[in-house]
Amino acid sequence: FYTWFWDRNDPNMPKDVTTDNPNPDEWPIPVAMYPFGKWCPYNMFDQNVLVINIDFCGWAQSKFEKECPNTGAYNCVNYVAENPEA
């Protein structure tokens, strides 16, 4: 199991990442690698898709004003945009 990360505007993102035929053998070294072993056979992961949602404000938007009143931002989207280190 390998993990790569690219910003959607990264000019170095392989062109085939978003196609129906990606070729990870041509990509750079992954940021994480989890090798399979005899206790975890590779065929247990056939045809799966892993989706990680990093939409910080998707669930928090409705709670932001009430729970984060001292941030100086008027909503979650602006706070994240103005404070990328947060």
PDB file of N, CA and C in Angstrom:
ATOM      1  N   PHE A   1       0.855  -1.158   0.000  1.00  0.00           N
ATOM      2  CA  PHE A   1       0.000   0.000   0.000  1.00  0.00           C
ATOM      3  C   PHE A   1       0.904   1.224   0.000  1.00  0.00           C
ATOM      4  N   TYR A   2       0.764   2.087  -0.992  1.00  0.00           N
ATOM      5  CA  TYR A   2       1.610   3.276  -1.138  1.00  0.00           C
ATOM      6  C   TYR A   2       0.754   4.538  -1.126  1.00  0.00           C
ATOM      7  N   THR A   3       1.318   5.626  -0.623  1.00  0.00           N
ATOM      8  CA  THR A   3       0.588   6.883  -0.549  1.00  0.00           C
ATOM      9  C   THR A   3       1.425   8.008  -1.158  1.00  0.00           C
ATOM     10  N   TRP A   4       0.809   8.757  -2.056  1.00  0.00           N
ATOM     11  CA  TRP A   4       1.426   9.946  -2.638  1.00  0.00           C
ATOM     12  C   TRP A   4       0.543  11.135  -2.328  1.00  0.00           C
ATOM     13  N   PHE A   5       1.103  12.315  -2.367  1.00  0.00           N
ATOM     14  CA  PHE A   5       0.313  13.523  -2.184  1.00  0.00           C
ATOM     15  C   PHE A   5       0.820  14.594  -3.127  1.00  0.00           C
ATOM     16  N   TRP A   6      -0.108  15.220  -3.833  1.00  0.00           N
ATOM     17  CA  TRP A   6       0.199  16.380  -4.664  1.00  0.00           C
ATOM     18  C   TRP A   6      -0.889  17.405  -4.462  1.00  0.00           C
ATOM     19  N   ASP A   7      -0.514  18.655  -4.409  1.00  0.00           N
ATOM     20  CA  ASP A   7      -1.488  19.735  -4.447  1.00  0.00           C
ATOM     21  C   ASP A   7      -2.108  19.698  -5.842  1.00  0.00           C
ATOM     22  N   ARG A   8      -3.375  20.003  -5.942  1.00  0.00           N
ATOM     23  CA  ARG A   8      -4.029  19.911  -7.247  1.00  0.00           C
ATOM     24  C   ARG A   8      -3.401  20.813  -8.308  1.00  0.00           C
ATOM     25  N   ASN A   9      -2.651  21.841  -7.897  1.00  0.00           N
ATOM     26  CA  ASN A   9      -1.990  22.737  -8.855  1.00  0.00           C
ATOM     27  C   ASN A   9      -0.502  22.456  -8.995  1.00  0.00           C
ATOM     28  N   ASP A  10      -0.031  21.358  -8.438  1.00  0.00           N
ATOM     29  CA  ASP A  10       1.392  21.007  -8.485  1.00  0.00           C
ATOM     30  C   ASP A  10       1.793  20.671  -9.919  1.00  0.00           C
ATOM     31  N   PRO A  11       2.729  21.440 -10.494  1.00  0.00           N
ATOM     32  CA  PRO A  11       3.141  21.151 -11.869  1.00  0.00           C
ATOM     33  C   PRO A  11       3.889  19.826 -11.993  1.00  0.00           C
ATOM     34  N   ASN A  12       4.350  19.257 -10.876  1.00  0.00           N
ATOM     35  CA  ASN A  12       5.067  17.988 -10.905  1.00  0.00           C
ATOM     36  C   ASN A  12       4.163  16.771 -10.719  1.00  0.00           C
ATOM     37  N   MET A  13       2.864  16.997 -10.558  1.00  0.00           N
ATOM     38  CA  MET A  13       1.944  15.873 -10.413  1.00  0.00           C
ATOM     39  C   MET A  13       1.922  15.085 -11.729  1.00  0.00           C
ATOM     40  N   PRO A  14       2.114  13.777 -11.663  1.00  0.00           N
ATOM     41  CA  PRO A  14       2.085  12.992 -12.902  1.00  0.00           C
ATOM     42  C   PRO A  14       0.774  13.176 -13.651  1.00  0.00           C
ATOM     43  N   LYS A  15       0.866  13.279 -14.951  1.00  0.00           N
ATOM     44  CA  LYS A  15      -0.312  13.540 -15.780  1.00  0.00           C
ATOM     45  C   LYS A  15      -1.328  12.408 -15.734  1.00  0.00           C
ATOM     46  N   ASP A  16      -0.870  11.188 -15.448  1.00  0.00           N
ATOM     47  CA  ASP A  16      -1.796  10.061 -15.473  1.00  0.00           C
ATOM     48  C   ASP A  16      -2.515   9.811 -14.145  1.00  0.00           C
ATOM     49  N   VAL A  17      -2.283  10.640 -13.136  1.00  0.00           N
ATOM     50  CA  VAL A  17      -2.912  10.448 -11.826  1.00  0.00           C
ATOM     51  C   VAL A  17      -4.429  10.441 -11.934  1.00  0.00           C
ATOM     52  N   THR A  18      -4.989  11.298 -12.729  1.00  0.00           N
ATOM     53  CA  THR A  18      -6.448  11.424 -12.818  1.00  0.00           C
ATOM     54  C   THR A  18      -7.049  10.643 -13.983  1.00  0.00           C
ATOM     55  N   THR A  19      -6.278   9.790 -14.618  1.00  0.00           N
ATOM     56  CA  THR A  19      -6.805   9.006 -15.733  1.00  0.00           C
ATOM     57  C   THR A  19      -7.304   7.651 -15.247  1.00  0.00           C
ATOM     58  N   ASP A  20      -7.897   6.903 -16.142  1.00  0.00           N
ATOM     59  CA  ASP A  20      -8.356   5.554 -15.820  1.00  0.00           C
ATOM     60  C   ASP A  20      -7.215   4.542 -15.816  1.00  0.00           C
ATOM     61  N   ASN A  21      -6.025   4.973 -16.247  1.00  0.00           N
ATOM     62  CA  ASN A  21      -4.873   4.068 -16.320  1.00  0.00           C
ATOM     63  C   ASN A  21      -3.634   4.679 -15.680  1.00  0.00           C
ATOM     64  N   PRO A  22      -3.684   4.957 -14.377  1.00  0.00           N
ATOM     65  CA  PRO A  22      -2.494   5.520 -13.728  1.00  0.00           C
ATOM     66  C   PRO A  22      -1.363   4.490 -13.696  1.00  0.00           C
ATOM     67  N   ASN A  23      -0.133   4.964 -13.753  1.00  0.00           N
ATOM     68  CA  ASN A  23       1.036   4.083 -13.725  1.00  0.00           C
ATOM     69  C   ASN A  23       1.969   4.506 -12.595  1.00  0.00           C
ATOM     70  N   PRO A  24       1.721   4.060 -11.370  1.00  0.00           N
ATOM     71  CA  PRO A  24       2.533   4.473 -10.222  1.00  0.00           C
ATOM     72  C   PRO A  24       4.001   4.091 -10.336  1.00  0.00           C
ATOM     73  N   ASP A  25       4.329   3.125 -11.196  1.00  0.00           N
ATOM     74  CA  ASP A  25       5.741   2.756 -11.378  1.00  0.00           C
ATOM     75  C   ASP A  25       6.555   3.906 -11.941  1.00  0.00           C
ATOM     76  N   GLU A  26       5.892   4.861 -12.568  1.00  0.00           N
ATOM     77  CA  GLU A  26       6.569   6.017 -13.152  1.00  0.00           C
ATOM     78  C   GLU A  26       6.548   7.240 -12.235  1.00  0.00           C
ATOM     79  N   TRP A  27       5.919   7.142 -11.078  1.00  0.00           N
ATOM     80  CA  TRP A  27       5.789   8.266 -10.158  1.00  0.00           C
ATOM     81  C   TRP A  27       6.993   8.355  -9.224  1.00  0.00           C
ATOM     82  N   PRO A  28       7.162   9.479  -8.536  1.00  0.00           N
ATOM     83  CA  PRO A  28       8.262   9.598  -7.581  1.00  0.00           C
ATOM     84  C   PRO A  28       8.044   8.692  -6.364  1.00  0.00           C
ATOM     85  N   ILE A  29       8.996   8.666  -5.473  1.00  0.00           N
ATOM     86  CA  ILE A  29       8.910   7.846  -4.263  1.00  0.00           C
ATOM     87  C   ILE A  29       7.693   8.274  -3.447  1.00  0.00           C
ATOM     88  N   PRO A  30       6.893   7.325  -2.976  1.00  0.00           N
ATOM     89  CA  PRO A  30       5.710   7.672  -2.182  1.00  0.00           C
ATOM     90  C   PRO A  30       6.086   8.282  -0.831  1.00  0.00           C
ATOM     91  N   VAL A  31       5.171   9.048  -0.253  1.00  0.00           N
ATOM     92  CA  VAL A  31       5.418   9.634   1.071  1.00  0.00           C
ATOM     93  C   VAL A  31       5.207   8.607   2.173  1.00  0.00           C
ATOM     94  N   ALA A  32       4.499   7.524   1.882  1.00  0.00           N
ATOM     95  CA  ALA A  32       4.310   6.443   2.848  1.00  0.00           C
ATOM     96  C   ALA A  32       4.213   5.114   2.108  1.00  0.00           C
ATOM     97  N   MET A  33       4.788   4.088   2.712  1.00  0.00           N
ATOM     98  CA  MET A  33       4.724   2.744   2.131  1.00  0.00           C
ATOM     99  C   MET A  33       4.397   1.758   3.242  1.00  0.00           C
ATOM    100  N   TYR A  34       3.405   0.923   2.997  1.00  0.00           N
ATOM    101  CA  TYR A  34       3.004  -0.114   3.945  1.00  0.00           C
ATOM    102  C   TYR A  34       3.082  -1.447   3.215  1.00  0.00           C
ATOM    103  N   PRO A  35       4.200  -2.135   3.349  1.00  0.00           N
ATOM    104  CA  PRO A  35       4.365  -3.384   2.599  1.00  0.00           C
ATOM    105  C   PRO A  35       3.424  -4.482   3.101  1.00  0.00           C
ATOM    106  N   PHE A  36       3.006  -5.320   2.193  1.00  0.00           N
ATOM    107  CA  PHE A  36       2.188  -6.465   2.551  1.00  0.00           C
ATOM    108  C   PHE A  36       3.099  -7.571   3.052  1.00  0.00           C
ATOM    109  N   GLY A  37       2.568  -8.437   3.865  1.00  0.00           N
ATOM    110  CA  GLY A  37       3.314  -9.589   4.372  1.00  0.00           C
ATOM    111  C   GLY A  37       2.414 -10.800   4.350  1.00  0.00           C
ATOM    112  N   LYS A  38       2.913 -11.903   4.884  1.00  0.00           N
ATOM    113  CA  LYS A  38       2.102 -13.122   4.868  1.00  0.00           C
ATOM    114  C   LYS A  38       0.825 -12.979   5.687  1.00  0.00           C
ATOM    115  N   TRP A  39       0.829 -12.070   6.652  1.00  0.00           N
ATOM    116  CA  TRP A  39      -0.354 -11.834   7.482  1.00  0.00           C
ATOM    117  C   TRP A  39      -1.345 -10.884   6.824  1.00  0.00           C
ATOM    118  N   CYS A  40      -0.950 -10.265   5.725  1.00  0.00           N
ATOM    119  CA  CYS A  40      -1.817  -9.307   5.041  1.00  0.00           C
ATOM    120  C   CYS A  40      -1.641  -9.484   3.531  1.00  0.00           C
ATOM    121  N   PRO A  41      -2.290 -10.475   2.941  1.00  0.00           N
ATOM    122  CA  PRO A  41      -2.079 -10.738   1.521  1.00  0.00           C
ATOM    123  C   PRO A  41      -2.598  -9.602   0.636  1.00  0.00           C
ATOM    124  N   TYR A  42      -1.846  -9.303  -0.410  1.00  0.00           N
ATOM    125  CA  TYR A  42      -2.187  -8.199  -1.307  1.00  0.00           C
ATOM    126  C   TYR A  42      -3.556  -8.357  -1.947  1.00  0.00           C
ATOM    127  N   ASN A  43      -3.999  -9.592  -2.190  1.00  0.00           N
ATOM    128  CA  ASN A  43      -5.278  -9.770  -2.886  1.00  0.00           C
ATOM    129  C   ASN A  43      -6.483  -9.382  -2.027  1.00  0.00           C
ATOM    130  N   MET A  44      -6.273  -9.079  -0.754  1.00  0.00           N
ATOM    131  CA  MET A  44      -7.363  -8.584   0.097  1.00  0.00           C
ATOM    132  C   MET A  44      -7.699  -7.125  -0.227  1.00  0.00           C
ATOM    133  N   PHE A  45      -6.853  -6.470  -1.022  1.00  0.00           N
ATOM    134  CA  PHE A  45      -7.041  -5.062  -1.329  1.00  0.00           C
ATOM    135  C   PHE A  45      -7.319  -4.818  -2.810  1.00  0.00           C
ATOM    136  N   ASP A  46      -7.769  -5.781  -3.506  1.00  0.00           N
ATOM    137  CA  ASP A  46      -8.055  -5.658  -4.933  1.00  0.00           C
ATOM    138  C   ASP A  46      -9.281  -4.783  -5.173  1.00  0.00           C
ATOM    139  N   GLN A  47      -9.173  -3.850  -6.072  1.00  0.00           N
ATOM    140  CA  GLN A  47     -10.280  -2.993  -6.501  1.00  0.00           C
ATOM    141  C   GLN A  47     -10.877  -2.148  -5.374  1.00  0.00           C
ATOM    142  N   ASN A  48     -10.049  -1.622  -4.507  1.00  0.00           N
ATOM    143  CA  ASN A  48     -10.511  -0.727  -3.450  1.00  0.00           C
ATOM    144  C   ASN A  48     -10.059   0.697  -3.739  1.00  0.00           C
ATOM    145  N   VAL A  49     -10.769   1.625  -3.164  1.00  0.00           N
ATOM    146  CA  VAL A  49     -10.415   3.036  -3.282  1.00  0.00           C
ATOM    147  C   VAL A  49     -10.424   3.624  -1.881  1.00  0.00           C
ATOM    148  N   LEU A  50      -9.364   4.332  -1.532  1.00  0.00           N
ATOM    149  CA  LEU A  50      -9.279   4.988  -0.244  1.00  0.00           C
ATOM    150  C   LEU A  50      -9.486   6.479  -0.454  1.00  0.00           C
ATOM    151  N   VAL A  51     -10.449   7.048   0.221  1.00  0.00           N
ATOM    152  CA  VAL A  51     -10.742   8.470   0.111  1.00  0.00           C
ATOM    153  C   VAL A  51     -10.513   9.100   1.471  1.00  0.00           C
ATOM    154  N   ILE A  52      -9.673  10.111   1.519  1.00  0.00           N
ATOM    155  CA  ILE A  52      -9.409  10.834   2.757  1.00  0.00           C
ATOM    156  C   ILE A  52      -9.921  12.252   2.567  1.00  0.00           C
ATOM    157  N   ASN A  53     -10.899  12.631   3.335  1.00  0.00           N
ATOM    158  CA  ASN A  53     -11.504  13.945   3.218  1.00  0.00           C
ATOM    159  C   ASN A  53     -10.750  14.931   4.104  1.00  0.00           C
ATOM    160  N   ILE A  54     -10.126  15.919   3.498  1.00  0.00           N
ATOM    161  CA  ILE A  54      -9.436  16.948   4.276  1.00  0.00           C
ATOM    162  C   ILE A  54     -10.154  18.290   4.149  1.00  0.00           C
ATOM    163  N   ASP A  55     -11.452  18.229   3.938  1.00  0.00           N
ATOM    164  CA  ASP A  55     -12.276  19.433   3.866  1.00  0.00           C
ATOM    165  C   ASP A  55     -12.543  19.910   5.289  1.00  0.00           C
ATOM    166  N   PHE A  56     -11.641  20.713   5.817  1.00  0.00           N
ATOM    167  CA  PHE A  56     -11.689  21.139   7.215  1.00  0.00           C
ATOM    168  C   PHE A  56     -13.007  21.808   7.589  1.00  0.00           C
ATOM    169  N   CYS A  57     -13.606  22.506   6.669  1.00  0.00           N
ATOM    170  CA  CYS A  57     -14.802  23.264   7.014  1.00  0.00           C
ATOM    171  C   CYS A  57     -16.089  22.546   6.636  1.00  0.00           C
ATOM    172  N   GLY A  58     -16.008  21.412   6.025  1.00  0.00           N
ATOM    173  CA  GLY A  58     -17.213  20.699   5.621  1.00  0.00           C
ATOM    174  C   GLY A  58     -18.147  20.428   6.777  1.00  0.00           C
ATOM    175  N   TRP A  59     -17.665  19.864   7.836  1.00  0.00           N
ATOM    176  CA  TRP A  59     -18.496  19.573   9.003  1.00  0.00           C
ATOM    177  C   TRP A  59     -18.420  20.678  10.046  1.00  0.00           C
ATOM    178  N   ALA A  60     -17.358  21.478  10.038  1.00  0.00           N
ATOM    179  CA  ALA A  60     -17.150  22.475  11.090  1.00  0.00           C
ATOM    180  C   ALA A  60     -17.787  23.823  10.793  1.00  0.00           C
ATOM    181  N   GLN A  61     -18.163  24.071   9.578  1.00  0.00           N
ATOM    182  CA  GLN A  61     -18.667  25.391   9.195  1.00  0.00           C
ATOM    183  C   GLN A  61     -19.818  25.852  10.086  1.00  0.00           C
ATOM    184  N   SER A  62     -20.757  24.970  10.367  1.00  0.00           N
ATOM    185  CA  SER A  62     -21.924  25.375  11.145  1.00  0.00           C
ATOM    186  C   SER A  62     -21.598  25.639  12.612  1.00  0.00           C
ATOM    187  N   LYS A  63     -20.497  25.098  13.107  1.00  0.00           N
ATOM    188  CA  LYS A  63     -20.125  25.275  14.511  1.00  0.00           C
ATOM    189  C   LYS A  63     -19.078  26.365  14.715  1.00  0.00           C
ATOM    190  N   PHE A  64     -18.506  26.862  13.652  1.00  0.00           N
ATOM    191  CA  PHE A  64     -17.343  27.743  13.761  1.00  0.00           C
ATOM    192  C   PHE A  64     -17.615  29.006  14.570  1.00  0.00           C
ATOM    193  N   GLU A  65     -18.655  29.753  14.228  1.00  0.00           N
ATOM    194  CA  GLU A  65     -18.926  31.015  14.929  1.00  0.00           C
ATOM    195  C   GLU A  65     -19.169  30.798  16.420  1.00  0.00           C
ATOM    196  N   LYS A  66     -19.891  29.753  16.750  1.00  0.00           N
ATOM    197  CA  LYS A  66     -20.238  29.499  18.142  1.00  0.00           C
ATOM    198  C   LYS A  66     -19.034  28.997  18.948  1.00  0.00           C
ATOM    199  N   GLU A  67     -18.242  28.108  18.360  1.00  0.00           N
ATOM    200  CA  GLU A  67     -17.159  27.473  19.102  1.00  0.00           C
ATOM    201  C   GLU A  67     -15.806  28.150  18.927  1.00  0.00           C
ATOM    202  N   CYS A  68     -15.666  29.038  17.962  1.00  0.00           N
ATOM    203  CA  CYS A  68     -14.386  29.704  17.705  1.00  0.00           C
ATOM    204  C   CYS A  68     -14.577  31.220  17.589  1.00  0.00           C
ATOM    205  N   PRO A  69     -15.188  31.872  18.568  1.00  0.00           N
ATOM    206  CA  PRO A  69     -15.519  33.290  18.436  1.00  0.00           C
ATOM    207  C   PRO A  69     -14.308  34.230  18.473  1.00  0.00           C
ATOM    208  N   ASN A  70     -13.173  33.784  18.971  1.00  0.00           N
ATOM    209  CA  ASN A  70     -12.018  34.676  19.142  1.00  0.00           C
ATOM    210  C   ASN A  70     -10.954  34.526  18.063  1.00  0.00           C
ATOM    211  N   THR A  71     -11.324  33.996  16.932  1.00  0.00           N
ATOM    212  CA  THR A  71     -10.332  33.785  15.874  1.00  0.00           C
ATOM    213  C   THR A  71     -10.096  35.024  15.025  1.00  0.00           C
ATOM    214  N   GLY A  72     -11.023  35.948  15.009  1.00  0.00           N
ATOM    215  CA  GLY A  72     -10.897  37.133  14.166  1.00  0.00           C
ATOM    216  C   GLY A  72     -11.423  36.904  12.765  1.00  0.00           C
ATOM    217  N   ALA A  73     -11.732  35.667  12.421  1.00  0.00           N
ATOM    218  CA  ALA A  73     -12.296  35.358  11.110  1.00  0.00           C
ATOM    219  C   ALA A  73     -13.803  35.204  11.264  1.00  0.00           C
ATOM    220  N   TYR A  74     -14.545  35.547  10.242  1.00  0.00           N
ATOM    221  CA  TYR A  74     -15.998  35.474  10.354  1.00  0.00           C
ATOM    222  C   TYR A  74     -16.568  34.127   9.940  1.00  0.00           C
ATOM    223  N   ASN A  75     -15.752  33.262   9.355  1.00  0.00           N
ATOM    224  CA  ASN A  75     -16.216  31.904   9.080  1.00  0.00           C
ATOM    225  C   ASN A  75     -15.024  30.959   8.910  1.00  0.00           C
ATOM    226  N   CYS A  76     -15.298  29.683   8.899  1.00  0.00           N
ATOM    227  CA  CYS A  76     -14.255  28.668   8.837  1.00  0.00           C
ATOM    228  C   CYS A  76     -13.434  28.763   7.551  1.00  0.00           C
ATOM    229  N   VAL A  77     -14.085  28.954   6.424  1.00  0.00           N
ATOM    230  CA  VAL A  77     -13.376  29.018   5.139  1.00  0.00           C
ATOM    231  C   VAL A  77     -12.343  30.141   5.147  1.00  0.00           C
ATOM    232  N   ASN A  78     -12.728  31.325   5.618  1.00  0.00           N
ATOM    233  CA  ASN A  78     -11.776  32.432   5.663  1.00  0.00           C
ATOM    234  C   ASN A  78     -10.655  32.155   6.653  1.00  0.00           C
ATOM    235  N   TYR A  79     -10.987  31.562   7.805  1.00  0.00           N
ATOM    236  CA  TYR A  79      -9.961  31.255   8.795  1.00  0.00           C
ATOM    237  C   TYR A  79      -8.909  30.309   8.231  1.00  0.00           C
ATOM    238  N   VAL A  80      -9.326  29.248   7.566  1.00  0.00           N
ATOM    239  CA  VAL A  80      -8.385  28.303   6.980  1.00  0.00           C
ATOM    240  C   VAL A  80      -7.570  28.979   5.871  1.00  0.00           C
ATOM    241  N   ALA A  81      -8.221  29.786   5.046  1.00  0.00           N
ATOM    242  CA  ALA A  81      -7.518  30.478   3.956  1.00  0.00           C
ATOM    243  C   ALA A  81      -6.473  31.456   4.473  1.00  0.00           C
ATOM    244  N   GLU A  82      -6.798  32.134   5.578  1.00  0.00           N
ATOM    245  CA  GLU A  82      -5.887  33.146   6.123  1.00  0.00           C
ATOM    246  C   GLU A  82      -4.871  32.576   7.095  1.00  0.00           C
ATOM    247  N   ASN A  83      -5.022  31.318   7.506  1.00  0.00           N
ATOM    248  CA  ASN A  83      -4.138  30.690   8.486  1.00  0.00           C
ATOM    249  C   ASN A  83      -3.772  29.281   8.038  1.00  0.00           C
ATOM    250  N   PRO A  84      -3.037  29.142   6.944  1.00  0.00           N
ATOM    251  CA  PRO A  84      -2.748  27.800   6.428  1.00  0.00           C
ATOM    252  C   PRO A  84      -1.928  26.942   7.397  1.00  0.00           C
ATOM    253  N   GLU A  85      -1.268  27.575   8.334  1.00  0.00           N
ATOM    254  CA  GLU A  85      -0.472  26.814   9.301  1.00  0.00           C
ATOM    255  C   GLU A  85      -1.333  26.217  10.409  1.00  0.00           C
ATOM    256  N   ALA A  86      -2.588  26.675  10.507  1.00  0.00           N
ATOM    257  CA  ALA A  86      -3.486  26.201  11.582  1.00  0.00           C
ATOM    258  C   ALA A  86      -3.896  24.757  11.399  1.00  0.00           C
TER     259      ALA A  86
END
